[in-house]
Amino acid sequence: MLDDAVYREFEEVVGPDNISREPAILDGYTYQIVFNPTPSPWLNRPAAVALPCSTEEVQGIVKVCNRHHVRFKAHSTGWGVFNAPGYEDMIILDLRRMNRILQIDENNMFALVEPYITCNQLQAEAMKKGLNCHIIGAGPNTSVLASCTSVGGVGWTGISMGYNCRNVLGVEWVLPTGEVVRLGSPGSGDGWFSGDGPGPSLRGIMRGLFGAMGGLGVFTRVAVKLFNWPGPKRIDARGLMFDIKAEVPENIKLYILLFPDMQRFLDATYDLGDAEIGWIHSRNPAGMLFTFLFPGLMRETAGRPAMRSAMESIKHMVSFGIAASSPGELAYQEKVVREVIARNDGVLIDMGKLPQFESFMLFGLMRSTLSAFVFRAGGNFASSLVGEETTDSGAPQVDLGVRIKQEYIDKGALIDDMADTVWGSIYENNLFAHYESLMTFDSRDPRQQEWIKVDEEVVDELIDRKWGIGIGLSGAGTVVHKKFGPHMCNYDKWQRRIKKALDPEGLSDPIGYTEPGD
Amino acid sequence: MMIEELSGIVGADRVSKEKASLEAYASDNSFTEGCAPSAIVSPVNAEQVVEIINLAAREKAGLVPSSSAPPRFRGDTVPEREDSVVVDLTGMDRIIKINRRNKVALIEPGVTFGRLAREVAKEGLKVLMPLLPREGKSVVGSYLEREPILIPKYHWDVTDPLLCAEVIFGTGDMFRTGSAAGPGDLEDQWASERYQKNPMGPGQSDLIRVVQGARGTVGLVTWASVRLEPLPSASRTFIVAADSFGELLGLVYSMLRRKLGEEFLVLNGTDLAAIVGGDREEIEELKGRLPPWSLIYRVAGFKYFPSDRVSYQVNDIGDLAGAEGLEPCRSLAGVSEEDIGGVLDGTSGEPYWKFGYLGGFADIFLIATLEMVPSFLELMEEEAKKAEYPSGNIGMYVQPIQQGRSCHVEFTLYYDEGDEGERQKVRGLCDSAIRRLMDSGGFFSRPFGPWCELPFDRCPDTAMLLGKIGKMLDPDGILNPGKIPYRVV
Amino acid sequence: MALREYERDIRGCSRCSICKWVPFAQIKSVDCATVCPSISRYNFHSYSGGGRLILGLSLLEDRVELTEEVADIIYKCVMCGACEVSCKIYRDDIDVLRVIEELRFACVENGMMLPEHMMMVDAMKQEDNVFGEPKSARGDWAKDLGLKDINKEKADVLFHAGCRLSYDEGLRGVVRGAASILSDAGVDLGIAGADEACCGGRAFEVGYRGELEKYAEDFASRVKASGCSKLVTPCSDCYGAFKQLYPMVGKELGVEVLHVVEYVEMLMGQGRIRPTVKVPLKVTYHDPCHLGRRGEPYREWEGEDKLKRPSAFKMSGTRGVYDAPREILSRLPAVELVEMERIREYAWCCGAGGGVMEAYPEFNSWSANERVDEALATGAQAIVTACPWCERSFTDALEERDEDLEVLDLMELLARSLGSEPDA
């Protein structure tokens, strides 16, 4: 419970309409099922929820928190367990009123956005200026800022548009103690084109492979890189999803690439990376697509040997896209991809020959509208793996993830999706790869409460074999650090020190980051 | 710091108190004022570096890391405290690993550009070069300084081409950044096909970003993995001449947008003459012949259909240039494709190319967006006029970074090295120009020389936060003291 | 409470907030990306479709009590169904709108009704219309049109005007125009006049399911008695009740139910209506919720596991009426249609539904103004719709603004194009 006087101080900052302690409102910020390892959808109920509309209001709230030792956490779109309060008696800052694109710099290819601008919105506006943004795998309904500053950053356009951690330019940051810092060039009033310096880059404190998940204050603006978009300003489509009909521009090509085995998938991926072609590259095993698109059919047929055999034979499947700026570039990239496929004994399916499918997949891949299909099979999902190293290093990890997952499928703890639902994408022309093993389940089913055990087993084996780190256990937080830290130069010690330096009182919800310490 | 203790760590033959050697560090080719170190210690491995740092912490002595051969610039290695010990890392020069498939090399700080380029070329790879580094320049040192590389399309993020690193912080803790952190040691990682390629993390911080740009003030890097790219199978190099930078801007933006071209930079006539010319007379003569501005770029093809790639890029760039009323040429005013190729691929000959024109030079460099460059050029000319410095002697180099989101702008003020009056004039010009450039929106992201405090005055909040982080990573303030102003909160 | 029957739906919510957004492939700008008026206006998550599911779970688990504050959240929703459309793209197993309805039924069961809604329902009980206007005046709109009285003689088509068009004198031209157009096309048209009663849809939406059942029962017997083969209405609210709500409460009217735009389109196709007068006007079309996604015919599915529910039984909004009005517009000489960004299944609501017009006029006005802004951005001279509740909302919103935007029902525009614009 918040003291009435403290509540009034918060109220003075945001106005009475923009703060609430009504339990029914608070429960909206207490419920999370995605990546929630507990059987209950309810986590800690906060003491209040505020809706600041400006950096000044965010700062005002944080200062009140510091005056009265109240923990806080901010979120933008608020999806997933890491948005839930780590403790009771906290205040949640729902940043949805900070929803402006403040700038799209067409020449210098970046946008300055507030927290509640989604990938979808930014893409729609950027395309009007011949630009595009990397949409993360979690889907277009997620906050651009959050994937840049606070969470992950993977996605299907990583081959051409990178990883959002690395797409960050200037940042505006309300520190846990209430000071406002602008990282890089905006700190000196020089525009938002750089987030680094003077001197050392504090972006490295702001986040790493993952963001601090609300544990290091509140990010209120970010300048994010945009990339060339050679397509039209808007692709008009009729329909909502499966019925989408759109005219796919001539300079956009979409393919399904199939490989006979993992090695040839890997070799082709290296070739495509070296050739520096491609706009979209994502390993999407056929079983995964079938499970997401036809969950009913998969339920009926997943156990049948014929179905398994069919899916197994096309599991090394890649969605690949080209977006070319000239006929010459298009011709070159098409020629290369066909040659790469030929040399690696693959099969190339030109989606352009299947117009309805191409329309559907255009939005599916370009806008990541396919992402939320992960919920169709059973209503919930989780992930394991994520080596995030070389493309080659992922291959045995995929096998590991599939093997462990199959055990749980066999005992009914997960939905049978053929086990290999490891989607993978490459970044920056194959600088590194991300592999993520999805598992689908129905968290309403008492038998399907064990996804976290899959995660734990995968992580333990990855560590034992010294193969990689794994995304397991929701990616962050003290539990994860205890597991990973000793195997990774005790990085958790530095995080505790960072936390202590920036937030000695531990007010910015430490649950997804770490407690302050030495 | 006691010589004996240092000798105990590295061996007596790797500790120097020889006066000439010490004096060589007391100044560099910048206006930085400092002093000679008390000793030079040359460790050969990370364990020794750890011990040296622990010793310095006990003794409260400064440590000045140095990983390149002289001549040195920009003041990074000029000690500010007399008790400082230079940690000479040039002896740590192993190329630990080169992996062709993953296009990466793992190298120690003493590895130079020239040597690495030769070694990786054997594997069909190329090192991402800055503009004509001196032969003895440390690759790791250059990347840690955020020296821009010539190929903007490979500069995805500011850390590039630096990937992972082993760092010894001022606390004496050894740390490995990115995916190199583990699990497993390097051998384990290689055994599972991991080649220290992911620069992010570990965990929820990216300490490599803090190490980079810190001028050696938070940690000493004992090895790093660096991004390599394929050597082209075919290439062609072009120059686009223009009377002003502004004329090139449209073409530069449109090429960057489409990631056309490989190496890609803009030089004014003075810098281009200084690069391709020989002695002073030849450079003067070239300056008269060369266009005021040149966009230099290379197009290339790789494993698959290299000539097709070259061909479509040449055509596309030709179309873009034509739309701007510009014409790409293979050679210009006697500067041949071969001359330009040397600029893009090589290290500087001896002496370092900036010495060739007038013997002395001073650099001013900052980052900005490309459209800001013309106003900076104007400003520099005004300041030069005020200082009675011939503006025609200003070399200008514009290097797009982060794939074109901004650019490195470098002014080189050439002067007669024997003329102290001229030197002081240039120093005064630097001082006034730097202040005006800052006031006009130039971001001095890499503080240098005697002006290293100025950028922090403009961002007190950042400086405050940096102070906390500096204290955390180097609590005793022993690493290269004074080079970054970690302000006490 | 019956809410319990939807517990599985509720527990399926992933809190992804897709319910707040226009279906992704149809997001065209930063400003017109949101689709839910309630969350857009009140911001706390509980005001979204997903937030309402969570609220339902809180109630089921007794984490919160059904207080006035909670009822206020429940009722600040236009029940436009946009959340349902966006959610259903991905989810087979969540019926968001059904849960929203159950929350309202719970309010009524627990005496947590809003006074404005109680007044409306009382008025319905007394006068068979939502305004409490005299029942005897219900058929006055048809004076001098020479329409058959269905109580006295048989007609092939029963024309149901609905409460709004029967009593809103500002919209008289709409209803008279619609009836005249059909009549002039040779349709054998009859009306119930003073005996026409409310469809009951608005009572249902504010939580009075029983009232709807009563009206549906009564209406079904009247229709049967009339012997008509078609029921045609110019009111989308009524249309939605007939197509979606009546089957939901188990009442089938046994005749073909058409919105007037559907019927007119059909008649145009048969050449019985031929608009020839040029009306040079750039217009944009507003899809009424109850003609579109909430006019989608309901089909009861008996299974338990909705993950196995065939798509034909899923209320996805795609089977609403979207093409007929556009087809009519395309046949009007010199009329140019410029579309807004949020149309068809994902149209933004005018704000009149769900009892909001009655209880929260400021919210109604806010939502209508959002839509007016969107319409103005197209450069249109008129916003055309096919529902009197929408037309009333936009007209009232524009009264407060100095904008050059005409609000028209499609039948009014058609009448102009037929050269037969009737007096109001």
mmCIF file with all atom_site columns, C-alpha atoms in Angstrom, chain B residues 143-261:
data_model
loop_
_atom_site.group_PDB
_atom_site.id
_atom_site.type_symbol
_atom_site.label_atom_id
_atom_site.label_alt_id
_atom_site.label_comp_id
_atom_site.label_asym_id
_atom_site.label_entity_id
_atom_site.label_seq_id
_atom_site.pdbx_PDB_ins_code
_atom_site.Cartn_x
_atom_site.Cartn_y
_atom_site.Cartn_z
_atom_site.occupancy
_atom_site.B_iso_or_equiv
_atom_site.pdbx_formal_charge
_atom_site.auth_seq_id
_atom_site.auth_comp_id
_atom_site.auth_asym_id
_atom_site.auth_atom_id
_atom_site.pdbx_PDB_model_num
ATOM 1   C CA . TYR B 1 143 ? 39.529 0.107   -33.158 1.00 0.00 ? 143 TYR B CA 1
ATOM 2   C CA . LEU B 1 144 ? 39.491 0.934   -29.465 1.00 0.00 ? 144 LEU B CA 1
ATOM 3   C CA . GLU B 1 145 ? 39.969 4.577   -30.419 1.00 0.00 ? 145 GLU B CA 1
ATOM 4   C CA . ARG B 1 146 ? 36.962 4.363   -32.732 1.00 0.00 ? 146 ARG B CA 1
ATOM 5   C CA . GLU B 1 147 ? 39.146 5.342   -35.635 1.00 0.00 ? 147 GLU B CA 1
ATOM 6   C CA . PRO B 1 148 ? 36.763 5.149   -38.582 1.00 0.00 ? 148 PRO B CA 1
ATOM 7   C CA . ILE B 1 149 ? 37.135 2.427   -41.177 1.00 0.00 ? 149 ILE B CA 1
ATOM 8   C CA . LEU B 1 150 ? 36.986 3.090   -44.881 1.00 0.00 ? 150 LEU B CA 1
ATOM 9   C CA . ILE B 1 151 ? 34.030 0.838   -45.663 1.00 0.00 ? 151 ILE B CA 1
ATOM 10  C CA . PRO B 1 152 ? 30.931 2.378   -44.106 1.00 0.00 ? 152 PRO B CA 1
ATOM 11  C CA . LYS B 1 153 ? 28.647 -0.519  -45.017 1.00 0.00 ? 153 LYS B CA 1
ATOM 12  C CA . TYR B 1 154 ? 30.644 -2.715  -42.630 1.00 0.00 ? 154 TYR B CA 1
ATOM 13  C CA . HIS B 1 155 ? 30.361 -0.152  -39.870 1.00 0.00 ? 155 HIS B CA 1
ATOM 14  C CA . TRP B 1 156 ? 27.030 -1.441  -38.585 1.00 0.00 ? 156 TRP B CA 1
ATOM 15  C CA . ASP B 1 157 ? 27.578 -0.157  -35.081 1.00 0.00 ? 157 ASP B CA 1
ATOM 16  C CA . VAL B 1 158 ? 30.094 2.132   -33.505 1.00 0.00 ? 158 VAL B CA 1
ATOM 17  C CA . THR B 1 159 ? 32.065 -0.759  -32.026 1.00 0.00 ? 159 THR B CA 1
ATOM 18  C CA . ASP B 1 160 ? 32.823 -2.261  -35.431 1.00 0.00 ? 160 ASP B CA 1
ATOM 19  C CA . PRO B 1 161 ? 35.068 -3.908  -36.453 1.00 0.00 ? 161 PRO B CA 1
ATOM 20  C CA . LEU B 1 162 ? 35.870 -4.693  -32.851 1.00 0.00 ? 162 LEU B CA 1
ATOM 21  C CA . LEU B 1 163 ? 33.926 -7.702  -31.616 1.00 0.00 ? 163 LEU B CA 1
ATOM 22  C CA . CYS B 1 164 ? 34.917 -9.356  -28.349 1.00 0.00 ? 164 CYS B CA 1
ATOM 23  C CA . ALA B 1 165 ? 37.847 -8.607  -26.098 1.00 0.00 ? 165 ALA B CA 1
ATOM 24  C CA . GLU B 1 166 ? 39.708 -9.761  -23.061 1.00 0.00 ? 166 GLU B CA 1
ATOM 25  C CA . VAL B 1 167 ? 40.026 -6.792  -20.750 1.00 0.00 ? 167 VAL B CA 1
ATOM 26  C CA . ILE B 1 168 ? 41.808 -6.276  -17.477 1.00 0.00 ? 168 ILE B CA 1
ATOM 27  C CA . PHE B 1 169 ? 39.929 -3.585  -15.607 1.00 0.00 ? 169 PHE B CA 1
ATOM 28  C CA . GLY B 1 170 ? 41.457 -1.116  -13.193 1.00 0.00 ? 170 GLY B CA 1
ATOM 29  C CA . THR B 1 171 ? 40.271 -3.395  -10.406 1.00 0.00 ? 171 THR B CA 1
ATOM 30  C CA . GLY B 1 172 ? 42.602 -6.095  -11.673 1.00 0.00 ? 172 GLY B CA 1
ATOM 31  C CA . ASP B 1 173 ? 39.668 -8.257  -12.765 1.00 0.00 ? 173 ASP B CA 1
ATOM 32  C CA . MET B 1 174 ? 40.028 -10.106 -16.021 1.00 0.00 ? 174 MET B CA 1
ATOM 33  C CA . PHE B 1 175 ? 36.907 -10.023 -18.123 1.00 0.00 ? 175 PHE B CA 1
ATOM 34  C CA . ARG B 1 176 ? 35.906 -11.245 -21.542 1.00 0.00 ? 176 ARG B CA 1
ATOM 35  C CA . THR B 1 177 ? 33.264 -9.360  -23.433 1.00 0.00 ? 177 THR B CA 1
ATOM 36  C CA . GLY B 1 178 ? 30.575 -10.513 -25.820 1.00 0.00 ? 178 GLY B CA 1
ATOM 37  C CA . SER B 1 179 ? 30.225 -14.178 -26.582 1.00 0.00 ? 179 SER B CA 1
ATOM 38  C CA . ALA B 1 180 ? 33.876 -14.683 -25.666 1.00 0.00 ? 180 ALA B CA 1
ATOM 39  C CA . ALA B 1 181 ? 32.818 -14.543 -22.018 1.00 0.00 ? 181 ALA B CA 1
ATOM 40  C CA . GLY B 1 182 ? 31.934 -18.200 -22.058 1.00 0.00 ? 182 GLY B CA 1
ATOM 41  C CA . PRO B 1 183 ? 31.037 -20.785 -21.256 1.00 0.00 ? 183 PRO B CA 1
ATOM 42  C CA . GLY B 1 184 ? 34.392 -22.378 -21.747 1.00 0.00 ? 184 GLY B CA 1
ATOM 43  C CA . ASP B 1 185 ? 37.769 -20.955 -22.654 1.00 0.00 ? 185 ASP B CA 1
ATOM 44  C CA . LEU B 1 186 ? 38.816 -20.125 -26.173 1.00 0.00 ? 186 LEU B CA 1
ATOM 45  C CA . GLU B 1 187 ? 39.695 -23.709 -26.984 1.00 0.00 ? 187 GLU B CA 1
ATOM 46  C CA . ASP B 1 188 ? 36.310 -24.904 -25.782 1.00 0.00 ? 188 ASP B CA 1
ATOM 47  C CA . GLN B 1 189 ? 34.600 -22.237 -27.787 1.00 0.00 ? 189 GLN B CA 1
ATOM 48  C CA . TRP B 1 190 ? 36.474 -23.024 -30.965 1.00 0.00 ? 190 TRP B CA 1
ATOM 49  C CA . ALA B 1 191 ? 35.690 -26.691 -30.465 1.00 0.00 ? 191 ALA B CA 1
ATOM 50  C CA . SER B 1 192 ? 32.001 -25.845 -30.635 1.00 0.00 ? 192 SER B CA 1
ATOM 51  C CA . GLU B 1 193 ? 32.442 -23.561 -33.645 1.00 0.00 ? 193 GLU B CA 1
ATOM 52  C CA . ARG B 1 194 ? 32.212 -20.392 -31.629 1.00 0.00 ? 194 ARG B CA 1
ATOM 53  C CA . TYR B 1 195 ? 34.643 -17.766 -32.795 1.00 0.00 ? 195 TYR B CA 1
ATOM 54  C CA . GLN B 1 196 ? 33.984 -14.776 -30.555 1.00 0.00 ? 196 GLN B CA 1
ATOM 55  C CA . LYS B 1 197 ? 31.701 -13.211 -33.113 1.00 0.00 ? 197 LYS B CA 1
ATOM 56  C CA . ASN B 1 198 ? 28.898 -11.733 -31.058 1.00 0.00 ? 198 ASN B CA 1
ATOM 57  C CA . PRO B 1 199 ? 29.978 -8.418  -29.593 1.00 0.00 ? 199 PRO B CA 1
ATOM 58  C CA . MET B 1 200 ? 27.011 -8.057  -27.256 1.00 0.00 ? 200 MET B CA 1
ATOM 59  C CA . GLY B 1 201 ? 26.958 -8.885  -23.583 1.00 0.00 ? 201 GLY B CA 1
ATOM 60  C CA . PRO B 1 202 ? 27.570 -10.968 -21.685 1.00 0.00 ? 202 PRO B CA 1
ATOM 61  C CA . GLY B 1 203 ? 24.351 -10.488 -19.837 1.00 0.00 ? 203 GLY B CA 1
ATOM 62  C CA . GLN B 1 204 ? 22.737 -7.129  -19.605 1.00 0.00 ? 204 GLN B CA 1
ATOM 63  C CA . SER B 1 205 ? 25.696 -4.871  -20.146 1.00 0.00 ? 205 SER B CA 1
ATOM 64  C CA . ASP B 1 206 ? 28.179 -4.324  -22.957 1.00 0.00 ? 206 ASP B CA 1
ATOM 65  C CA . LEU B 1 207 ? 31.346 -3.367  -21.206 1.00 0.00 ? 207 LEU B CA 1
ATOM 66  C CA . ILE B 1 208 ? 33.297 -3.379  -24.461 1.00 0.00 ? 208 ILE B CA 1
ATOM 67  C CA . ARG B 1 209 ? 31.446 -0.190  -25.316 1.00 0.00 ? 209 ARG B CA 1
ATOM 68  C CA . VAL B 1 210 ? 32.800 1.407   -22.186 1.00 0.00 ? 210 VAL B CA 1
ATOM 69  C CA . VAL B 1 211 ? 36.316 0.213   -22.867 1.00 0.00 ? 211 VAL B CA 1
ATOM 70  C CA . GLN B 1 212 ? 36.188 1.526   -26.409 1.00 0.00 ? 212 GLN B CA 1
ATOM 71  C CA . GLY B 1 213 ? 36.634 5.262   -26.523 1.00 0.00 ? 213 GLY B CA 1
ATOM 72  C CA . ALA B 1 214 ? 38.010 5.325   -22.988 1.00 0.00 ? 214 ALA B CA 1
ATOM 73  C CA . ARG B 1 215 ? 41.607 5.992   -24.064 1.00 0.00 ? 215 ARG B CA 1
ATOM 74  C CA . GLY B 1 216 ? 42.835 3.221   -21.830 1.00 0.00 ? 216 GLY B CA 1
ATOM 75  C CA . THR B 1 217 ? 41.259 4.633   -18.707 1.00 0.00 ? 217 THR B CA 1
ATOM 76  C CA . VAL B 1 218 ? 39.059 1.746   -17.642 1.00 0.00 ? 218 VAL B CA 1
ATOM 77  C CA . GLY B 1 219 ? 40.856 -1.362  -18.779 1.00 0.00 ? 219 GLY B CA 1
ATOM 78  C CA . LEU B 1 220 ? 43.672 -2.813  -20.807 1.00 0.00 ? 220 LEU B CA 1
ATOM 79  C CA . VAL B 1 221 ? 42.759 -5.086  -23.668 1.00 0.00 ? 221 VAL B CA 1
ATOM 80  C CA . THR B 1 222 ? 44.939 -8.161  -23.962 1.00 0.00 ? 222 THR B CA 1
ATOM 81  C CA . TRP B 1 223 ? 43.268 -9.682  -26.997 1.00 0.00 ? 223 TRP B CA 1
ATOM 82  C CA . ALA B 1 224 ? 40.340 -8.919  -29.213 1.00 0.00 ? 224 ALA B CA 1
ATOM 83  C CA . SER B 1 225 ? 38.410 -10.538 -32.007 1.00 0.00 ? 225 SER B CA 1
ATOM 84  C CA . VAL B 1 226 ? 37.971 -8.373  -35.066 1.00 0.00 ? 226 VAL B CA 1
ATOM 85  C CA . ARG B 1 227 ? 35.589 -8.545  -37.923 1.00 0.00 ? 227 ARG B CA 1
ATOM 86  C CA . LEU B 1 228 ? 37.101 -9.349  -41.310 1.00 0.00 ? 228 LEU B CA 1
ATOM 87  C CA . GLU B 1 229 ? 35.463 -9.332  -44.704 1.00 0.00 ? 229 GLU B CA 1
ATOM 88  C CA . PRO B 1 230 ? 36.055 -11.237 -47.918 1.00 0.00 ? 230 PRO B CA 1
ATOM 89  C CA . LEU B 1 231 ? 38.733 -10.052 -50.298 1.00 0.00 ? 231 LEU B CA 1
ATOM 90  C CA . PRO B 1 232 ? 37.081 -9.039  -53.537 1.00 0.00 ? 232 PRO B CA 1
ATOM 91  C CA . SER B 1 233 ? 37.483 -11.228 -56.579 1.00 0.00 ? 233 SER B CA 1
ATOM 92  C CA . ALA B 1 234 ? 37.021 -8.237  -58.822 1.00 0.00 ? 234 ALA B CA 1
ATOM 93  C CA . SER B 1 235 ? 37.015 -4.541  -58.165 1.00 0.00 ? 235 SER B CA 1
ATOM 94  C CA . ARG B 1 236 ? 37.145 -1.135  -59.734 1.00 0.00 ? 236 ARG B CA 1
ATOM 95  C CA . THR B 1 237 ? 37.945 2.152   -58.137 1.00 0.00 ? 237 THR B CA 1
ATOM 96  C CA . PHE B 1 238 ? 36.458 5.506   -59.004 1.00 0.00 ? 238 PHE B CA 1
ATOM 97  C CA . ILE B 1 239 ? 36.825 9.178   -58.232 1.00 0.00 ? 239 ILE B CA 1
ATOM 98  C CA . VAL B 1 240 ? 34.048 11.702  -58.497 1.00 0.00 ? 240 VAL B CA 1
ATOM 99  C CA . ALA B 1 241 ? 35.362 15.251  -58.634 1.00 0.00 ? 241 ALA B CA 1
ATOM 100 C CA . ALA B 1 242 ? 33.481 18.277  -57.346 1.00 0.00 ? 242 ALA B CA 1
ATOM 101 C CA . ASP B 1 243 ? 34.091 21.930  -56.675 1.00 0.00 ? 243 ASP B CA 1
ATOM 102 C CA . SER B 1 244 ? 32.436 21.743  -53.278 1.00 0.00 ? 244 SER B CA 1
ATOM 103 C CA . PHE B 1 245 ? 31.505 19.131  -50.745 1.00 0.00 ? 245 PHE B CA 1
ATOM 104 C CA . GLY B 1 246 ? 27.893 20.143  -51.116 1.00 0.00 ? 246 GLY B CA 1
ATOM 105 C CA . GLU B 1 247 ? 27.900 19.039  -54.736 1.00 0.00 ? 247 GLU B CA 1
ATOM 106 C CA . LEU B 1 248 ? 28.744 15.524  -53.630 1.00 0.00 ? 248 LEU B CA 1
ATOM 107 C CA . LEU B 1 249 ? 26.229 15.321  -50.819 1.00 0.00 ? 249 LEU B CA 1
ATOM 108 C CA . GLY B 1 250 ? 23.297 13.972  -52.818 1.00 0.00 ? 250 GLY B CA 1
ATOM 109 C CA . LEU B 1 251 ? 25.367 11.207  -54.371 1.00 0.00 ? 251 LEU B CA 1
ATOM 110 C CA . VAL B 1 252 ? 27.002 10.351  -51.074 1.00 0.00 ? 252 VAL B CA 1
ATOM 111 C CA . TYR B 1 253 ? 23.647 10.007  -49.354 1.00 0.00 ? 253 TYR B CA 1
ATOM 112 C CA . SER B 1 254 ? 22.092 7.944   -52.103 1.00 0.00 ? 254 SER B CA 1
ATOM 113 C CA . MET B 1 255 ? 25.032 5.548   -52.315 1.00 0.00 ? 255 MET B CA 1
ATOM 114 C CA . LEU B 1 256 ? 25.141 5.095   -48.569 1.00 0.00 ? 256 LEU B CA 1
ATOM 115 C CA . ARG B 1 257 ? 21.421 4.497   -48.450 1.00 0.00 ? 257 ARG B CA 1
ATOM 116 C CA . ARG B 1 258 ? 21.796 1.592   -50.861 1.00 0.00 ? 258 ARG B CA 1
ATOM 117 C CA . LYS B 1 259 ? 25.079 0.328   -49.441 1.00 0.00 ? 259 LYS B CA 1
ATOM 118 C CA . LEU B 1 260 ? 26.663 0.786   -52.841 1.00 0.00 ? 260 LEU B CA 1
ATOM 119 C CA . GLY B 1 261 ? 30.407 0.632   -53.009 1.00 0.00 ? 261 GLY B CA 1
#
